[in-house]
Amino acid sequence: MPNTNSATVANDDYEVIGEAQWQILENVVDEEIFKIYGYKYSKLRAIIFHTVCVALCGLPYFALGYYPSLNRFKYLKCSLKMAEEICVMDAEGSFNMEKVLEMDLNIANHNNKLRYFIYQHTRFVWLNDQGVFVNVQSLNEKLTINLLMDNMSGINKRQQNELIKLYGTNSVEVEVKSYWTLFVNEVFNPFYLFQVFSIVLWSLDEYYQYATCVLILSAGSCMLALYQTKQMSINLHKMAGSTSSCTVSVLRPSRAGREECVVNASRLVPGDVLILPPDGCVMPCDAMLLTGNCIVNESMLTGESVPVMKGPPCPSQEIYSTEGHKRHTLFAGTHVIQTRFYGNNQVLAKVVRTGFYTAKGELIKSILFPKKFDFQFYKDAVKFVIFMFCIAAIGMGYSIWLYLQRGSHAETIVLRTLDIITIVVPPALPAAMTAGIVYSQQRLRRNKIFCVSPPRIIICGKLQVMCFDKTGTLTEDGLDLYSVLPHQPGERFGRTVVEVTALPPRSPLIQALASCHSLTSIQGQLKGDPLDLKMFEFTQWVLEEPGPENTRYDNLTPAIVKPKSAQNELQDLDNYDPLTMEMPYEVGLLRRFHFSSSQQSMGVIARVLGQPQMVYFVKGAPEKVAGMCSPDSLPENFSSVLHDYTSNGFRVIGLAHRKLDRKMKWVDAQRVKREGLECDMTFLGFLVMQNSLKPETTQVIKELHEADIKQVMVTGDNIMTAMSVARGCFMVQPHQKLVLITVGHQQTDDTRPPLCMEVVGEGGPPKLASDIYVLALEGKTWSVIRNYYPEMMSTVLNRGIVFGRFGPDQKTQLITALQGEGRVVGMCGDGANDCGALKAAHVGISLSEADASVAAPFTSQEQNIRCVKLLALEGRCALSTSFAIFKYMALYSLIQFFSILILYNYFSILGNYQFLYIDLVLTTLLALSLGRAAPGPVLAPRSPPVSLVAASSILPLVAQVALVLLLQLAALYLLRAQDWFHQVEGNPELEVVLCWENTVIFIVSAFQYLVMACVYAKGWPFREPFCANYYMVLTLVTQSVFVVLLLFCPWQELADLMEVKVFKWEAQEENIFRIYLLLVPALHLILAIAIEATLSDTHRFHDMFRGLRRRCDKQPGAGDAAHVC
């Protein structure tokens, strides 16, 4: 049942004056904060709003699609208690209006009016006594394990009906929108609206050819976008699945105690008790196991293909949470392979979360509502487009003044003025901008890297910090058993054993290795953690699990382990009952305490057949196991041996055991708490595993270093092992020294825990501040620094390289903290414990093909980090290409802008086919060819520029614009200097196309497009050399030949089509002028390359500026010196 007293709300700056009109809510899963405001619908305001919209020809309705905040004008602000609509504003400033719904609710015999609203598939309910809206899931928080395990009979049908009203149905279905709905949403995009405006304008200007081509291209683009959106929606719908078609068995209270009922899975609510079938099922909700054990395949969520065993928690007053009690929770969408129970008991689980509140629901929501990232390039692009609109406004003003001076008709003035907008801000700009990204995505797909968010490819180009998981990412997935180090009293610890025959067959160490694991047999094959498999294979024992034919333990023992060959040796009379000497040597596994990341260990209660008492075995992190053991049982050189192995990259597991009280029975073993067992244990030894680096790791790390991309290792493994791996793959450079930060013992009254710093390998603190020191720390140290030493966070983030023993939440915290420093951060992991970090990072790369990997923007089918290098290369190439295309499209617009304004002065204009050639053939081919540039072969030490408004971008662009205008005017001046030239005579209503002014401007501007494409095609080292882009070379050659052909066009038909002056053999002076005209593009090419080579190169520009400054400083000094002499 919901606990309404436990609901909390974040309202730090929430000031109540009368009834609150706004409130702060927090999304705990994504750590997002958003504000809500109360509104009421106003009929008067709505009438005024719609009247204004109609008066403005419906344009505001189109604006609503892009600026939904305009909807507020139809509402009045009011208190949240009286609100009919809720305005939700998140941290990014996005605006949503959600309707407040009401229904009658009867829970605990209290009739209530339930007020709620739904935002991004999350329901927020109104708590009248607290005067706040809260996430409905918070009503189920702070429930103890005891409280959840108390009621094993479930809830009755009436309670279920009322709880469905409160929580909603158990469904994560994603709506597949119709093509019509998608079309309406798509055409409200400003890009398509501008396309429609341009097509109408061109049609009115009788520019039908280009209008038709743009209409066809826009329609094709729109249909393709609709198809892709529809397919993505269908795929997401299939992934989400449906619960309405399946049924489940639940328990209902009855007069006889309880009874089984079959219900539709969509009607499950928190509090229901599920009966899990013996042959398994796909979980329809999140549920906590109450009885029995389950073998679960969680690859859908975690990416781990290894099945895990789950069991019920120990009864306690501990607050239950799905994150903290993963080993006892069955998550929605995961596949329960088998269920196991004791005797005739059923396997029961209590529903704790349903619908979009489940782990699967949260995953679907993260895909439906991805986190938004602001990237400098995109923000600058918007600013630049606004600037271009300002230039268009200036041109429009000049055009209006010019045509008014001539006395032209209003229709001509409007058409010519509006035409300026479509010239200065080309409708093809967004399509051209995506060309580089599309080609990069295709190349990535060929390298088996798949992208669900193409705009992130450009962000890869500015990658500054790359975080890596260790196991399965930098190192191989599997572990090889290196040796076992047994501890014998009276013997110096450290003797290595590589063969099981070197250990006594009945020693507690062998028993611990054979029994302390989570392995299970599925269809005759052992399944489980790879480490457990290697450990168990080393013992040469076998695992038998009870089935219908095996009833020796009366189904009270889930499994037994025993040596492959029967051992007939006599047992020690001191330890064994003589009556049981002939019993076979077998160990029964009575209860398993599965591995916990927080406790970093696992344990098992076992019993050797014939022994009078049970034994508790534990294995885990050596530091944790040492803390469980009595100090007398630990060898003196425990720490030094551990340090020797971990510092050499080995993974070390500690083992210990404890004999339990003879009075402890099976029932007691099922109820005993783990904490009561893990004390006063006897240390048994170390299990040493070898985890080798993947072949590609070291080379990729080296190349990332050369590219000035910082690498960070963040792993759940031992910090010493992590540091060794970081050294081995040269993540930590040979000249660098690692400083390990640890939490010391509290010795003063200071409330802050002390921190200790030790230079690894030298045994003391760092002697002086130096760049050669880099930091390593564990998860617990990270928590202390975050909470008590915030002033150190910047140093840790800047100098930190190795982060060990980090939990999934801490990995996400690290990513977020690095982003808070203003860095572009990537994360590469295998998906097991990295989903949160992969989602939080700017560039998340999953090496898993599980469904959880779709939460990451990139997925690599190759299980190594070569994908990071490829993404960095493609990202830099795409960023450099997009930068070049944007500058080219800006120059293209301004070249045509100047051409049109110059021709307006001469009563002329470009012809329809001239426009068509420039806009559709020349510019489109050149922009697409620019986009086809492949990445350079190596990562350069610097990344491409990202700001379009930086001096190194603006200065060369301004210089190129000035050069373009100057050369167009120079060509006209050269034309007017000819004796044979006669200026065109026009009038206010007649614009002459076929004239020398038009021909000169058209030819010169066509060459200018080619020259600027040639200049911006240079992209080394981020793109391949210019000559390697064969499409670009071919386009430049063919179009240059065609433009020269138009200049010297001897065919009347072609000249008439393109409306240029035909070449006449007898007109020698004109022909000489045509030859001279070729000097303009040649001069333009030389000067444009010079401008780009000097001004756009930041380092060269600064050097040149400093040189000029020094020269200016020297001249006055030299004059003064001469004067003194």
XYZ file of N, CA and C in Angstrom, residues 987-1075:
267
model
N 13.973 50.120 -67.966
C 12.945 50.994 -67.400
C 12.370 50.327 -66.162
N 11.572 51.046 -65.378
C 11.089 50.506 -64.097
C 10.361 49.175 -64.216
N 9.756 48.871 -65.351
C 8.987 47.640 -65.469
C 9.668 46.594 -66.336
N 10.903 46.878 -66.819
C 11.585 45.928 -67.692
C 12.975 45.647 -67.140
N 13.267 44.356 -66.934
C 14.588 43.935 -66.467
C 15.207 43.079 -67.569
N 16.354 43.516 -68.051
C 17.022 42.852 -69.163
C 17.964 41.790 -68.613
N 17.836 40.567 -69.131
C 18.709 39.476 -68.694
C 19.878 39.329 -69.655
N 19.616 39.311 -70.943
C 20.671 39.099 -71.931
C 21.400 40.407 -72.193
N 22.461 40.631 -71.416
C 23.287 41.816 -71.580
C 24.681 41.507 -71.059
N 25.647 42.384 -71.404
C 27.025 42.117 -70.998
C 27.196 42.183 -69.481
N 26.469 43.089 -68.803
C 26.571 43.183 -67.351
C 26.184 41.847 -66.700
N 25.085 41.278 -67.210
C 24.607 40.001 -66.656
C 25.621 38.900 -66.923
N 26.142 38.836 -68.164
C 27.076 37.771 -68.528
C 28.337 37.828 -67.676
N 28.882 39.039 -67.509
C 30.116 39.192 -66.729
C 29.886 38.785 -65.278
N 28.822 39.307 -64.679
C 28.550 38.990 -63.258
C 28.268 37.494 -63.090
N 27.507 36.912 -64.033
C 27.194 35.480 -63.925
C 28.456 34.631 -64.023
N 29.316 34.915 -65.011
C 30.535 34.123 -65.212
C 31.485 34.290 -64.025
N 31.699 35.531 -63.609
C 32.625 35.796 -62.498
C 32.117 35.149 -61.210
N 30.819 35.299 -60.937
C 30.264 34.709 -59.704
C 30.320 33.179 -59.753
N 30.098 32.585 -60.939
C 30.186 31.119 -61.055
C 31.596 30.645 -60.718
N 32.599 31.375 -61.226
C 33.982 31.031 -60.875
C 34.231 31.220 -59.373
N 33.600 32.231 -58.781
C 33.794 32.481 -57.351
C 33.265 31.321 -56.504
N 32.144 30.743 -56.926
C 31.635 29.563 -56.201
C 32.657 28.428 -56.251
N 33.250 28.237 -57.430
C 34.240 27.165 -57.596
C 35.502 27.446 -56.792
N 35.928 28.711 -56.795
C 37.138 29.073 -56.050
C 36.924 28.860 -54.550
N 35.776 29.303 -54.024
C 35.532 29.169 -52.576
C 35.397 27.698 -52.182
N 34.804 26.866 -53.045
C 34.728 25.429 -52.762
C 36.124 24.822 -52.728
N 36.984 25.264 -53.646
C 38.358 24.773 -53.690
C 39.115 25.175 -52.423
N 38.900 26.406 -51.945
C 39.580 26.904 -50.738
C 39.116 26.125 -49.510
N 37.809 25.917 -49.380
C 37.276 25.253 -48.187
C 37.373 23.731 -48.255
N 37.789 23.199 -49.389
C 37.987 21.739 -49.476
C 39.231 21.302 -48.730
N 40.124 22.261 -48.447
C 41.331 21.940 -47.700
C 40.950 21.674 -46.238
N 41.305 20.502 -45.739
C 40.915 20.171 -44.374
C 41.960 19.413 -43.604
N 43.136 19.209 -44.189
C 44.196 18.475 -43.499
C 44.558 19.228 -42.201
N 44.753 18.534 -41.076
C 44.890 17.076 -40.903
C 43.599 16.367 -40.509
N 42.475 17.121 -40.441
C 41.222 16.502 -39.981
C 40.513 15.752 -41.103
N 40.816 16.154 -42.341
C 40.258 15.453 -43.496
C 41.398 15.029 -44.407
N 41.085 14.093 -45.276
C 42.098 13.661 -46.246
C 42.508 14.827 -47.135
N 43.703 14.746 -47.740
C 44.124 15.835 -48.636
C 43.094 16.086 -49.727
N 43.079 17.314 -50.192
C 42.116 17.760 -51.195
C 42.053 16.816 -52.390
N 43.220 16.381 -52.867
C 43.265 15.556 -54.075
C 42.683 14.160 -53.844
N 42.565 13.743 -52.576
C 42.025 12.409 -52.283
C 40.510 12.374 -52.369
N 39.864 13.545 -52.354
C 38.411 13.616 -52.493
C 38.083 13.676 -53.982
N 37.995 12.473 -54.594
C 37.838 12.393 -56.051
C 36.544 13.048 -56.530
N 35.485 12.955 -55.720
C 34.222 13.574 -56.119
C 34.396 15.088 -56.224
N 35.146 15.656 -55.293
C 35.364 17.101 -55.295
C 36.203 17.511 -56.504
N 37.263 16.783 -56.745
C 38.134 17.096 -57.877
C 37.357 17.003 -59.188
N 36.579 15.923 -59.337
C 35.793 15.735 -60.558
C 34.776 16.861 -60.731
N 34.099 17.266 -59.641
C 33.102 18.343 -59.725
C 33.766 19.656 -60.114
N 34.897 19.967 -59.479
C 35.583 21.223 -59.792
C 36.052 21.265 -61.251
N 36.603 20.159 -61.727
C 37.114 20.123 -63.114
C 35.975 20.253 -64.105
N 34.934 19.449 -63.953
C 33.821 19.456 -64.922
C 33.092 20.790 -64.927
N 32.855 21.356 -63.724
C 32.116 22.629 -63.675
C 32.982 23.796 -64.143
N 34.271 23.725 -63.882
C 35.158 24.782 -64.404
C 35.166 24.765 -65.932
N 35.232 23.576 -66.503
C 35.192 23.437 -67.967
C 33.878 23.982 -68.510
N 32.768 23.677 -67.811
C 31.456 24.138 -68.283
C 31.351 25.665 -68.222
N 31.861 26.286 -67.139
C 31.784 27.750 -67.017
C 32.680 28.402 -68.081
N 33.864 27.852 -68.343
C 34.730 28.373 -69.415
C 34.021 28.234 -70.760
N 33.320 27.107 -70.921
C 32.559 26.882 -72.157
C 31.473 27.936 -72.331
N 30.815 28.324 -71.236
C 29.789 29.367 -71.305
C 30.417 30.720 -71.643
N 31.631 30.951 -71.133
C 32.309 32.214 -71.423
C 32.675 32.310 -72.905
N 33.110 31.199 -73.476
C 33.476 31.174 -74.891
C 32.458 30.359 -75.688
N 31.189 30.568 -75.397
C 30.136 29.721 -75.969
C 29.884 30.059 -77.442
N 30.185 29.117 -78.352
C 29.967 29.392 -79.779
C 28.588 28.936 -80.262
N 27.836 28.218 -79.400
C 26.549 27.661 -79.822
C 25.413 28.572 -79.377
N 24.625 28.990 -80.322
C 23.538 29.916 -80.041
C 22.488 29.304 -79.121
N 22.208 28.014 -79.310
C 21.160 27.370 -78.505
C 21.536 27.351 -77.012
N 22.811 26.995 -76.733
C 23.259 26.964 -75.333
C 23.297 28.373 -74.747
N 23.761 29.342 -75.572
C 23.816 30.738 -75.100
C 22.424 31.270 -74.803
N 21.448 30.924 -75.658
C 20.073 31.364 -75.420
C 19.487 30.712 -74.170
N 19.811 29.426 -73.975
C 19.281 28.717 -72.795
C 19.805 29.350 -71.514
N 21.126 29.610 -71.472
C 21.737 30.162 -70.263
C 21.691 31.695 -70.248
N 21.198 32.293 -71.334
C 21.025 33.758 -71.424
C 22.339 34.500 -71.207
N 23.390 34.033 -71.951
C 24.688 34.706 -71.930
C 25.013 35.161 -73.352
N 25.946 36.105 -73.452
C 26.351 36.615 -74.754
C 27.115 35.531 -75.518
N 26.688 35.267 -76.753
C 27.287 34.228 -77.554
C 28.658 34.665 -78.075
N 29.546 33.710 -78.226
C 30.901 33.985 -78.732
C 30.833 34.207 -80.247
N 31.421 35.333 -80.685
C 31.456 35.655 -82.103
C 32.899 35.767 -82.538
N 33.268 34.993 -83.556
C 34.655 34.974 -84.009
C 35.096 36.329 -84.555
N 34.156 37.069 -85.165
C 34.543 38.332 -85.789
C 34.732 39.460 -84.779
N 34.145 39.310 -83.575
C 34.255 40.373 -82.549
C 35.533 40.148 -81.751
N 36.672 40.578 -82.301
C 37.962 40.277 -81.679
C 38.156 40.981 -80.343
N 37.709 42.259 -80.232
C 37.883 42.998 -78.978
C 37.097 42.333 -77.839
N 35.882 41.894 -78.172
C 35.072 41.196 -77.154
C 35.761 39.904 -76.719
N 36.342 39.198 -77.689
C 36.992 37.916 -77.377
C 38.233 38.116 -76.517
N 38.979 39.202 -76.778
C 40.144 39.504 -75.927
C 39.687 39.813 -74.510
N 38.569 40.539 -74.425
C 38.008 40.838 -73.094
C 37.632 39.548 -72.359
N 37.077 38.583 -73.087
C 36.723 37.301 -72.461
C 37.968 36.624 -71.877
N 39.082 36.730 -72.604
C 40.330 36.127 -72.110
C 40.804 36.839 -70.845
